[in-house]
Amino acid sequence: MRALSRDDLTAWLATQTVTLCAIPSVTRDEARLADYLMHRIPELSPGTKPIRHGNNVLVRCGTPGGPRIGLFGHTDTVPPTTDSAPCIDLDRRCVVGLGASDMKAGLAVMLRLVAESAALPVDLTCVFYDREEGPADENGLLLLCEQERDRLLQLDLCLVLEPTANRIEAGCSGSLHAQVAVHGKRAHSARPWLGQNALYAARPLLDKLAAATPQPVVVDGLVFHEVVSATQIATRNARNVIPDQVDLNLNVRFAPNRSVEDAQKWLLDFVGGLGTVEFVDAAPAGTVCTSHPWLSAFIKEHGLTVTAKQAWTDVARLTALGLPAVNLGPGDPEEAHRIGETCPLDTLAENHRLLRLLFARIASLPKPTP
């Protein structure tokens, strides 16, 4: 496929992003998008044969024998909040649509690189996977790490195109979810003095959560912020009943120098006697890999901004396999999951440019010694 001017490339990437946004792919409903990718990839790169596992799509292209690079992008989005159609807003110079930033813009860049794969100096593997926004144990990359483990373990470097506004965001925060039950005594709401309202009993824990402040933790020179938040609250009673139990979902985000077990112990100590804790979901933090020779050379040469990834991404899953991985995507992380989500047009072509420069730089360097 011929090279495009920057303006034409931006238009191509924006149009592709809108097309992807127009295909609904809320978590657990990614089949239509997987169908589209199975058709689109051979269309962009004739002779290229994508592999499908469930609603996960994997394709290998580029130069056989070159450095083995993996690009990763999840296909799912959070549920929609509006019914407005995705579009290109030329006045604001952005793509507007659910998933535009997180992370269908990244998928569009991956598809463009598939289209250009015959000219790439690397052996490229692109992985489009489902269910990233859902529970950790349903993540599609978890399935691929089992079914395509040998192929993935051959990769020399992995790039996750989560929204980073074209910064290198290294590592990622771990995530822990727990259901905390606070108990009371049930009674008729006409005679509340006969019971103990669990909602009121939860106030000491809620006050403690409200007073908790982000705790900065430095890992390999990058600042991660450890936080605990109440994200859901519910009771199990009728409207005319004093509740005897209130359930809170607490979410802890922890730095890469802490294990899941460390985070669980911290939360148990934090809650103390204010409630009963049941852990329901956990994902480990991702290792910071910016000291990898290929990455450090590229970062220094181009003066790229490097920050901590203050969120969970599949960098964690990849580094757990021993693969060097960082986040580098075109979307703005502050736009993720917002109403009227956008992705600036200029970031699309810039992400493509950075990846092409990185591929060229990698191809000129010796392979690091394991």
mmCIF file of C-alpha atoms in Angstrom:
data_model
loop_
_atom_site.group_PDB
_atom_site.id
_atom_site.type_symbol
_atom_site.label_atom_id
_atom_site.label_comp_id
_atom_site.label_asym_id
_atom_site.label_seq_id
_atom_site.Cartn_x
_atom_site.Cartn_y
_atom_site.Cartn_z
ATOM 1 C CA MET A 1 0.000 0.000 0.000
ATOM 2 C CA ARG A 2 1.380 3.406 -1.006
ATOM 3 C CA ALA A 3 2.663 5.902 1.552
ATOM 4 C CA LEU A 4 0.263 8.723 2.392
ATOM 5 C CA SER A 5 0.858 12.374 3.143
ATOM 6 C CA ARG A 6 0.267 13.306 6.782
ATOM 7 C CA ASP A 7 -3.094 14.893 5.929
ATOM 8 C CA ASP A 8 -4.211 11.863 3.926
ATOM 9 C CA LEU A 9 -2.950 9.535 6.655
ATOM 10 C CA THR A 10 -4.875 11.473 9.301
ATOM 11 C CA ALA A 11 -8.029 11.265 7.178
ATOM 12 C CA TRP A 12 -7.543 7.510 6.649
ATOM 13 C CA LEU A 13 -7.015 6.853 10.360
ATOM 14 C CA ALA A 14 -9.917 9.069 11.397
ATOM 15 C CA THR A 15 -12.286 7.387 8.950
ATOM 16 C CA GLN A 16 -11.145 3.947 10.111
ATOM 17 C CA THR A 17 -11.652 4.957 13.744
ATOM 18 C CA VAL A 18 -15.205 6.130 13.006
ATOM 19 C CA THR A 19 -15.918 2.838 11.226
ATOM 20 C CA LEU A 20 -14.700 0.890 14.252
ATOM 21 C CA CYS A 21 -16.683 3.079 16.658
ATOM 22 C CA ALA A 22 -19.825 2.487 14.589
ATOM 23 C CA ILE A 23 -19.599 -1.257 15.288
ATOM 24 C CA PRO A 24 -21.026 -1.829 18.798
ATOM 25 C CA SER A 25 -18.635 -3.880 20.910
ATOM 26 C CA VAL A 26 -19.604 -3.525 24.545
ATOM 27 C CA THR A 27 -17.809 -6.099 26.699
ATOM 28 C CA ARG A 28 -19.076 -9.640 25.922
ATOM 29 C CA ASP A 29 -20.603 -8.414 22.636
ATOM 30 C CA GLU A 30 -17.521 -8.167 20.403
ATOM 31 C CA ALA A 31 -18.481 -10.783 17.778
ATOM 32 C CA ARG A 32 -19.472 -8.229 15.101
ATOM 33 C CA LEU A 33 -16.184 -6.397 15.443
ATOM 34 C CA ALA A 34 -14.233 -9.658 15.289
ATOM 35 C CA ASP A 35 -16.163 -10.530 12.105
ATOM 36 C CA TYR A 36 -15.210 -7.152 10.657
ATOM 37 C CA LEU A 37 -11.509 -7.619 11.488
ATOM 38 C CA MET A 38 -11.445 -11.068 9.870
ATOM 39 C CA HIS A 39 -12.715 -9.422 6.665
ATOM 40 C CA ARG A 40 -10.777 -6.148 6.882
ATOM 41 C CA ILE A 41 -7.285 -7.524 7.536
ATOM 42 C CA PRO A 42 -7.004 -9.576 4.289
ATOM 43 C CA GLU A 43 -8.526 -6.622 2.452
ATOM 44 C CA LEU A 44 -5.741 -4.345 3.700
ATOM 45 C CA SER A 45 -2.962 -6.903 3.264
ATOM 46 C CA PRO A 46 -3.842 -9.467 0.577
ATOM 47 C CA GLY A 47 -2.519 -12.903 1.397
ATOM 48 C CA THR A 48 -2.428 -12.199 5.123
ATOM 49 C CA LYS A 49 -4.465 -14.727 7.069
ATOM 50 C CA PRO A 50 -5.750 -13.684 10.487
ATOM 51 C CA ILE A 51 -6.332 -16.297 13.181
ATOM 52 C CA ARG A 52 -9.465 -16.210 15.313
ATOM 53 C CA HIS A 53 -9.972 -17.631 18.796
ATOM 54 C CA GLY A 54 -13.500 -16.868 19.935
ATOM 55 C CA ASN A 55 -13.763 -13.118 19.409
ATOM 56 C CA ASN A 56 -9.997 -12.606 19.559
ATOM 57 C CA VAL A 57 -8.143 -11.970 16.296
ATOM 58 C CA LEU A 58 -4.394 -12.347 15.783
ATOM 59 C CA VAL A 59 -2.384 -11.633 12.635
ATOM 60 C CA ARG A 60 1.311 -11.965 11.841
ATOM 61 C CA CYS A 61 2.803 -9.865 9.058
ATOM 62 C CA GLY A 62 5.835 -7.748 8.221
ATOM 63 C CA THR A 63 9.370 -9.037 7.561
ATOM 64 C CA PRO A 64 10.072 -12.648 8.590
ATOM 65 C CA GLY A 65 13.321 -12.841 10.510
ATOM 66 C CA GLY A 66 13.097 -9.230 11.673
ATOM 67 C CA PRO A 67 12.750 -8.174 15.292
ATOM 68 C CA ARG A 68 9.524 -9.634 16.648
ATOM 69 C CA ILE A 69 7.194 -6.863 17.763
ATOM 70 C CA GLY A 70 3.711 -7.309 19.205
ATOM 71 C CA LEU A 71 0.981 -4.670 19.081
ATOM 72 C CA PHE A 72 -2.008 -5.212 21.373
ATOM 73 C CA GLY A 73 -5.431 -3.577 21.441
ATOM 74 C CA HIS A 74 -8.724 -4.504 23.088
ATOM 75 C CA THR A 75 -11.861 -4.368 20.977
ATOM 76 C CA ASP A 76 -14.474 -3.833 23.692
ATOM 77 C CA THR A 77 -15.935 -0.655 25.153
ATOM 78 C CA VAL A 78 -17.872 0.281 28.247
ATOM 79 C CA PRO A 79 -21.689 0.509 27.805
ATOM 80 C CA PRO A 80 -22.931 3.565 25.883
ATOM 81 C CA THR A 81 -24.495 6.569 27.568
ATOM 82 C CA THR A 82 -25.888 8.227 24.413
ATOM 83 C CA ASP A 83 -27.127 7.069 21.029
ATOM 84 C CA SER A 84 -25.261 9.693 18.992
ATOM 85 C CA ALA A 85 -23.477 8.325 15.923
ATOM 86 C CA PRO A 86 -19.665 8.499 15.812
ATOM 87 C CA CYS A 87 -18.262 11.181 13.552
ATOM 88 C CA ILE A 88 -15.286 13.350 12.630
ATOM 89 C CA ASP A 89 -15.686 16.797 14.181
ATOM 90 C CA LEU A 90 -13.584 19.078 11.973
ATOM 91 C CA ASP A 91 -14.239 22.148 14.120
ATOM 92 C CA ARG A 92 -12.731 20.478 17.192
ATOM 93 C CA ARG A 93 -10.377 18.346 15.064
ATOM 94 C CA CYS A 94 -11.273 15.077 16.735
ATOM 95 C CA VAL A 95 -13.099 11.803 16.280
ATOM 96 C CA VAL A 96 -16.183 11.619 18.501
ATOM 97 C CA GLY A 97 -17.667 8.299 19.563
ATOM 98 C CA LEU A 98 -17.822 5.612 22.214
ATOM 99 C CA GLY A 99 -14.390 3.997 22.334
ATOM 100 C CA ALA A 100 -12.734 6.657 20.167
ATOM 101 C CA SER A 101 -9.963 7.133 22.704
ATOM 102 C CA ASP A 102 -10.187 3.814 24.561
ATOM 103 C CA MET A 103 -9.196 2.344 22.268
ATOM 104 C CA LYS A 104 -10.522 2.165 18.719
ATOM 105 C CA ALA A 105 -8.091 4.863 17.586
ATOM 106 C CA GLY A 106 -5.309 2.464 18.574
ATOM 107 C CA LEU A 107 -6.981 -0.343 16.626
ATOM 108 C CA ALA A 108 -7.118 1.935 13.563
ATOM 109 C CA VAL A 109 -3.364 2.550 13.809
ATOM 110 C CA MET A 110 -2.784 -1.200 14.093
ATOM 111 C CA LEU A 111 -4.857 -1.791 10.950
ATOM 112 C CA ARG A 112 -2.889 0.860 9.063
ATOM 113 C CA LEU A 113 0.366 -0.870 10.003
ATOM 114 C CA VAL A 114 -1.083 -4.169 8.784
ATOM 115 C CA ALA A 115 -1.802 -2.405 5.480
ATOM 116 C CA GLU A 116 1.832 -1.220 5.339
ATOM 117 C CA SER A 117 3.312 -4.456 6.653
ATOM 118 C CA ALA A 118 5.164 -5.362 3.443
ATOM 119 C CA ALA A 119 7.352 -2.278 3.981
ATOM 120 C CA LEU A 120 7.960 -2.767 7.708
ATOM 121 C CA PRO A 121 11.445 -3.888 8.889
ATOM 122 C CA VAL A 122 9.984 -5.943 11.756
ATOM 123 C CA ASP A 123 8.152 -9.225 12.149
ATOM 124 C CA LEU A 124 4.862 -7.817 13.395
ATOM 125 C CA THR A 125 2.147 -9.571 15.384
ATOM 126 C CA CYS A 126 -1.091 -7.621 15.932
ATOM 127 C CA VAL A 127 -3.435 -8.888 18.622
ATOM 128 C CA PHE A 128 -7.044 -7.667 18.799
ATOM 129 C CA TYR A 129 -8.666 -9.093 21.934
ATOM 130 C CA ASP A 130 -11.994 -8.887 23.730
ATOM 131 C CA ARG A 131 -13.356 -8.404 27.260
ATOM 132 C CA GLU A 132 -10.615 -6.136 28.613
ATOM 133 C CA GLU A 133 -13.156 -3.877 30.318
ATOM 134 C CA GLY A 134 -14.732 -6.794 32.230
ATOM 135 C CA PRO A 135 -13.563 -9.032 35.089
ATOM 136 C CA ALA A 136 -9.880 -9.952 34.951
ATOM 137 C CA ASP A 137 -10.593 -13.677 34.611
ATOM 138 C CA GLU A 138 -12.685 -13.104 31.437
ATOM 139 C CA ASN A 139 -10.068 -11.037 29.588
ATOM 140 C CA GLY A 140 -9.564 -12.332 26.039
ATOM 141 C CA LEU A 141 -5.796 -11.937 26.252
ATOM 142 C CA LEU A 142 -5.842 -14.467 29.086
ATOM 143 C CA LEU A 143 -7.274 -16.991 26.605
ATOM 144 C CA LEU A 144 -4.686 -16.060 23.986
ATOM 145 C CA CYS A 145 -1.860 -16.421 26.504
ATOM 146 C CA GLU A 146 -2.937 -20.060 26.778
ATOM 147 C CA GLN A 147 -3.791 -20.865 23.145
ATOM 148 C CA GLU A 148 -1.015 -18.800 21.521
ATOM 149 C CA ARG A 149 1.517 -18.956 24.343
ATOM 150 C CA ASP A 150 4.437 -20.226 22.241
ATOM 151 C CA ARG A 151 3.883 -17.530 19.606
ATOM 152 C CA LEU A 152 3.605 -14.742 22.185
ATOM 153 C CA LEU A 153 6.691 -15.858 24.103
ATOM 154 C CA GLN A 154 8.742 -15.360 20.918
ATOM 155 C CA LEU A 155 8.029 -11.618 20.903
ATOM 156 C CA ASP A 156 10.998 -9.336 21.584
ATOM 157 C CA LEU A 157 8.950 -6.269 22.541
ATOM 158 C CA CYS A 158 5.247 -5.558 23.163
ATOM 159 C CA LEU A 159 3.373 -2.286 22.754
ATOM 160 C CA VAL A 160 -0.140 -1.880 24.142
ATOM 161 C CA LEU A 161 -1.975 0.892 22.284
ATOM 162 C CA GLU A 162 -4.041 1.998 25.278
ATOM 163 C CA PRO A 163 -4.647 5.766 25.287
ATOM 164 C CA THR A 164 -1.501 7.617 26.431
ATOM 165 C CA ALA A 165 -1.638 10.794 24.262
ATOM 166 C CA ASN A 166 1.523 9.424 22.609
ATOM 167 C CA ARG A 167 3.523 9.372 25.818
ATOM 168 C CA ILE A 168 5.306 6.243 26.916
ATOM 169 C CA GLU A 169 3.296 5.123 29.934
ATOM 170 C CA ALA A 170 5.329 2.474 31.679
ATOM 171 C CA GLY A 171 4.118 -0.336 33.889
ATOM 172 C CA CYS A 172 0.573 -0.089 35.188
ATOM 173 C CA SER A 173 -1.252 0.006 38.474
ATOM 174 C CA GLY A 174 -2.611 -3.214 39.890
ATOM 175 C CA SER A 175 -6.341 -3.393 40.613
ATOM 176 C CA LEU A 176 -8.166 -5.089 43.461
ATOM 177 C CA HIS A 177 -11.946 -5.239 44.018
ATOM 178 C CA ALA A 178 -13.555 -6.287 47.277
ATOM 179 C CA GLN A 179 -17.127 -6.463 48.573
ATOM 180 C CA VAL A 180 -17.289 -5.077 52.102
ATOM 181 C CA ALA A 181 -20.394 -5.875 54.152
ATOM 182 C CA VAL A 182 -21.439 -3.647 57.055
ATOM 183 C CA HIS A 183 -24.102 -5.185 59.279
ATOM 184 C CA GLY A 184 -27.036 -3.807 61.239
ATOM 185 C CA LYS A 185 -30.365 -5.158 62.521
ATOM 186 C CA ARG A 186 -33.519 -5.427 60.385
ATOM 187 C CA ALA A 187 -36.753 -3.741 61.452
ATOM 188 C CA HIS A 188 -39.912 -2.170 60.011
ATOM 189 C CA SER A 189 -39.250 1.395 58.871
ATOM 190 C CA ALA A 190 -42.282 2.532 60.886
ATOM 191 C CA ARG A 191 -40.458 1.401 64.039
ATOM 192 C CA PRO A 192 -36.777 2.054 63.240
ATOM 193 C CA TRP A 193 -35.849 2.093 66.956
ATOM 194 C CA LEU A 194 -36.290 -1.675 66.957
ATOM 195 C CA GLY A 195 -33.419 -2.108 64.495
ATOM 196 C CA GLN A 196 -29.995 -0.760 63.620
ATOM 197 C CA ASN A 197 -29.692 0.841 60.191
ATOM 198 C CA ALA A 198 -26.729 -0.669 58.345
ATOM 199 C CA LEU A 199 -26.535 2.431 56.137
ATOM 200 C CA TYR A 200 -25.777 4.554 59.179
ATOM 201 C CA ALA A 201 -23.424 1.881 60.517
ATOM 202 C CA ALA A 202 -21.415 2.214 57.313
ATOM 203 C CA ARG A 203 -20.710 5.894 57.963
ATOM 204 C CA PRO A 204 -17.387 5.369 59.819
ATOM 205 C CA LEU A 205 -16.037 3.378 56.879
ATOM 206 C CA LEU A 206 -17.366 5.907 54.353
ATOM 207 C CA ASP A 207 -15.817 8.755 56.357
ATOM 208 C CA LYS A 208 -12.488 6.937 56.394
ATOM 209 C CA LEU A 209 -12.672 6.384 52.632
ATOM 210 C CA ALA A 210 -13.568 10.035 52.030
ATOM 211 C CA ALA A 211 -10.548 11.131 54.058
ATOM 212 C CA ALA A 212 -8.111 8.770 52.325
ATOM 213 C CA THR A 213 -5.640 10.611 50.075
ATOM 214 C CA PRO A 214 -3.608 9.296 47.117
ATOM 215 C CA GLN A 215 -0.277 7.927 48.263
ATOM 216 C CA PRO A 216 2.631 8.534 45.845
ATOM 217 C CA VAL A 217 4.964 5.581 45.334
ATOM 218 C CA VAL A 218 8.130 5.888 43.219
ATOM 219 C CA VAL A 219 9.018 2.836 41.123
ATOM 220 C CA ASP A 220 12.044 3.054 38.785
ATOM 221 C CA GLY A 221 11.853 6.835 38.936
ATOM 222 C CA LEU A 222 8.138 7.001 38.044
ATOM 223 C CA VAL A 223 5.416 8.140 40.433
ATOM 224 C CA PHE A 224 2.393 5.877 40.854
ATOM 225 C CA HIS A 225 -0.488 6.916 43.116
ATOM 226 C CA GLU A 226 -2.051 4.273 45.315
ATOM 227 C CA VAL A 227 -5.743 4.930 45.957
ATOM 228 C CA VAL A 228 -8.773 3.244 47.486
ATOM 229 C CA SER A 229 -12.293 4.186 46.401
ATOM 230 C CA ALA A 230 -15.854 3.137 47.095
ATOM 231 C CA THR A 231 -17.420 2.585 43.654
ATOM 232 C CA GLN A 232 -20.774 0.925 44.457
ATOM 233 C CA ILE A 233 -23.150 0.686 47.424
ATOM 234 C CA ALA A 234 -26.275 -1.449 47.795
ATOM 235 C CA THR A 235 -28.710 -2.909 50.314
ATOM 236 C CA ARG A 236 -30.862 -6.053 50.088
ATOM 237 C CA ASN A 237 -34.113 -4.860 51.617
ATOM 238 C CA ALA A 238 -37.542 -3.585 50.628
ATOM 239 C CA ARG A 239 -38.198 0.159 50.752
ATOM 240 C CA ASN A 240 -40.078 -0.082 54.037
ATOM 241 C CA VAL A 241 -37.432 -2.134 55.847
ATOM 242 C CA ILE A 242 -34.493 -0.878 57.885
ATOM 243 C CA PRO A 243 -31.536 -2.610 56.178
ATOM 244 C CA ASP A 244 -29.540 -5.113 58.165
ATOM 245 C CA GLN A 245 -26.653 -5.130 55.661
ATOM 246 C CA VAL A 246 -25.063 -2.662 53.279
ATOM 247 C CA ASP A 247 -22.532 -3.823 50.686
ATOM 248 C CA LEU A 248 -19.805 -1.573 49.322
ATOM 249 C CA ASN A 249 -17.497 -2.306 46.415
ATOM 250 C CA LEU A 250 -14.020 -1.027 47.189
ATOM 251 C CA ASN A 251 -11.419 -0.666 44.454
ATOM 252 C CA VAL A 252 -7.722 -0.425 45.316
ATOM 253 C CA ARG A 253 -5.152 0.681 42.752
ATOM 254 C CA PHE A 254 -1.628 -0.254 43.808
ATOM 255 C CA ALA A 255 1.910 0.320 42.533
ATOM 256 C CA PRO A 256 4.098 -2.248 40.723
ATOM 257 C CA ASN A 257 6.262 -2.789 43.817
ATOM 258 C CA ARG A 258 3.280 -4.344 45.598
ATOM 259 C CA SER A 259 1.807 -7.800 44.951
ATOM 260 C CA VAL A 260 -1.891 -8.662 44.937
ATOM 261 C CA GLU A 261 -1.389 -10.330 48.320
ATOM 262 C CA ASP A 262 0.233 -7.154 49.703
ATOM 263 C CA ALA A 263 -2.717 -5.083 48.463
ATOM 264 C CA GLN A 264 -5.214 -7.504 50.018
ATOM 265 C CA LYS A 265 -3.446 -7.308 53.382
ATOM 266 C CA TRP A 266 -3.401 -3.502 53.163
ATOM 267 C CA LEU A 267 -7.155 -3.370 52.525
ATOM 268 C CA LEU A 268 -7.908 -5.781 55.383
ATOM 269 C CA ASP A 269 -5.915 -3.520 57.711
ATOM 270 C CA PHE A 270 -7.638 -0.412 56.303
ATOM 271 C CA VAL A 271 -11.163 -1.760 56.846
ATOM 272 C CA GLY A 272 -10.275 -3.292 60.195
ATOM 273 C CA GLY A 273 -13.400 -3.966 62.249
ATOM 274 C CA LEU A 274 -15.596 -1.625 60.185
ATOM 275 C CA GLY A 275 -16.840 -4.382 57.866
ATOM 276 C CA THR A 276 -16.398 -7.897 56.518
ATOM 277 C CA VAL A 277 -14.187 -8.141 53.425
ATOM 278 C CA GLU A 278 -14.634 -10.568 50.530
ATOM 279 C CA PHE A 279 -12.180 -10.263 47.606
ATOM 280 C CA VAL A 280 -13.930 -10.653 44.248
ATOM 281 C CA ASP A 281 -11.454 -9.626 41.515
ATOM 282 C CA ALA A 282 -7.743 -8.887 41.274
ATOM 283 C CA ALA A 283 -5.213 -8.061 38.588
ATOM 284 C CA PRO A 284 -1.482 -7.650 39.284
ATOM 285 C CA ALA A 285 0.440 -4.494 38.477
ATOM 286 C CA GLY A 286 2.667 -4.293 35.401
ATOM 287 C CA THR A 287 6.458 -4.077 35.513
ATOM 288 C CA VAL A 288 8.220 -0.884 34.401
ATOM 289 C CA CYS A 289 10.305 -1.797 31.322
ATOM 290 C CA THR A 290 11.785 1.507 30.132
ATOM 291 C CA SER A 291 15.326 0.300 30.837
ATOM 292 C CA HIS A 292 14.995 -2.190 27.964
ATOM 293 C CA PRO A 293 17.803 -1.235 25.494
ATOM 294 C CA TRP A 294 15.473 -0.776 22.500
ATOM 295 C CA LEU A 295 13.085 1.419 24.458
ATOM 296 C CA SER A 296 15.701 3.447 26.306
ATOM 297 C CA ALA A 297 17.524 4.253 23.045
ATOM 298 C CA PHE A 298 14.299 5.310 21.353
ATOM 299 C CA ILE A 299 13.126 7.414 24.303
ATOM 300 C CA LYS A 300 16.465 9.218 24.510
ATOM 301 C CA GLU A 301 16.736 9.787 20.753
ATOM 302 C CA HIS A 302 13.279 11.357 20.424
ATOM 303 C CA GLY A 303 12.991 12.974 23.863
ATOM 304 C CA LEU A 304 9.732 11.177 24.594
ATOM 305 C CA THR A 305 7.809 11.871 27.757
ATOM 306 C CA VAL A 306 7.686 8.864 30.083
ATOM 307 C CA THR A 307 5.115 8.610 32.873
ATOM 308 C CA ALA A 308 3.592 5.941 35.082
ATOM 309 C CA LYS A 309 0.409 4.251 33.845
ATOM 310 C CA GLN A 310 -2.116 5.221 36.517
ATOM 311 C CA ALA A 311 -4.564 2.510 35.475
ATOM 312 C CA TRP A 312 -4.573 -1.214 34.811
ATOM 313 C CA THR A 313 -3.675 -2.439 31.316
ATOM 314 C CA ASP A 314 -2.554 -5.706 29.801
ATOM 315 C CA VAL A 315 1.047 -4.597 30.164
ATOM 316 C CA ALA A 316 0.629 -6.437 33.464
ATOM 317 C CA ARG A 317 -0.338 -9.689 31.750
ATOM 318 C CA LEU A 318 2.514 -9.413 29.243
ATOM 319 C CA THR A 319 5.224 -8.553 31.761
ATOM 320 C CA ALA A 320 4.022 -11.455 33.916
ATOM 321 C CA LEU A 321 5.042 -13.665 30.980
ATOM 322 C CA GLY A 322 8.499 -12.088 31.049
ATOM 323 C CA LEU A 323 7.841 -9.951 27.950
ATOM 324 C CA PRO A 324 8.992 -6.305 27.914
ATOM 325 C CA ALA A 325 5.927 -4.123 27.360
ATOM 326 C CA VAL A 326 4.831 -0.481 27.586
ATOM 327 C CA ASN A 327 1.709 1.523 26.760
ATOM 328 C CA LEU A 328 1.857 3.841 23.722
ATOM 329 C CA GLY A 329 -1.413 4.873 22.075
ATOM 330 C CA PRO A 330 -2.997 7.825 20.262
ATOM 331 C CA GLY A 331 -6.013 8.393 22.507
ATOM 332 C CA ASP A 332 -6.180 10.738 25.488
ATOM 333 C CA PRO A 333 -6.450 8.746 28.735
ATOM 334 C CA GLU A 334 -8.556 11.509 30.294
ATOM 335 C CA GLU A 335 -11.187 10.960 27.566
ATOM 336 C CA ALA A 336 -11.601 7.262 28.329
ATOM 337 C CA HIS A 337 -15.152 6.299 29.408
ATOM 338 C CA ARG A 338 -16.413 9.884 29.208
ATOM 339 C CA ILE A 339 -19.727 10.986 27.705
ATOM 340 C CA GLY A 340 -18.928 12.365 24.256
ATOM 341 C CA GLU A 341 -15.557 10.576 24.196
ATOM 342 C CA THR A 342 -13.095 12.054 21.685
ATOM 343 C CA CYS A 343 -9.702 11.364 20.138
ATOM 344 C CA PRO A 344 -7.745 14.322 18.678
ATOM 345 C CA LEU A 345 -7.009 13.897 14.963
ATOM 346 C CA ASP A 346 -3.382 14.988 15.283
ATOM 347 C CA THR A 347 -2.615 12.171 17.723
ATOM 348 C CA LEU A 348 -3.566 9.502 15.177
ATOM 349 C CA ALA A 349 -0.885 10.287 12.599
ATOM 350 C CA GLU A 350 1.617 11.055 15.355
ATOM 351 C CA ASN A 351 1.157 7.622 16.919
ATOM 352 C CA HIS A 352 1.633 5.999 13.520
ATOM 353 C CA ARG A 353 4.786 8.079 12.992
ATOM 354 C CA LEU A 354 6.252 7.131 16.367
ATOM 355 C CA LEU A 355 5.635 3.430 15.800
ATOM 356 C CA ARG A 356 7.235 3.537 12.349
ATOM 357 C CA LEU A 357 10.254 5.364 13.816
ATOM 358 C CA LEU A 358 10.467 2.817 16.634
ATOM 359 C CA PHE A 359 10.369 -0.076 14.170
ATOM 360 C CA ALA A 360 13.156 1.486 12.110
ATOM 361 C CA ARG A 361 15.255 2.126 15.210
ATOM 362 C CA ILE A 362 14.768 -1.395 16.515
ATOM 363 C CA ALA A 363 15.751 -2.893 13.168
ATOM 364 C CA SER A 364 19.077 -1.011 13.361
ATOM 365 C CA LEU A 365 19.978 -2.255 16.834
ATOM 366 C CA PRO A 366 21.329 -5.626 17.956
ATOM 367 C CA LYS A 367 18.903 -7.889 19.741
ATOM 368 C CA PRO A 368 19.292 -7.531 23.534
ATOM 369 C CA THR A 369 20.840 -10.447 25.384
ATOM 370 C CA PRO A 370 18.202 -12.189 27.525
#
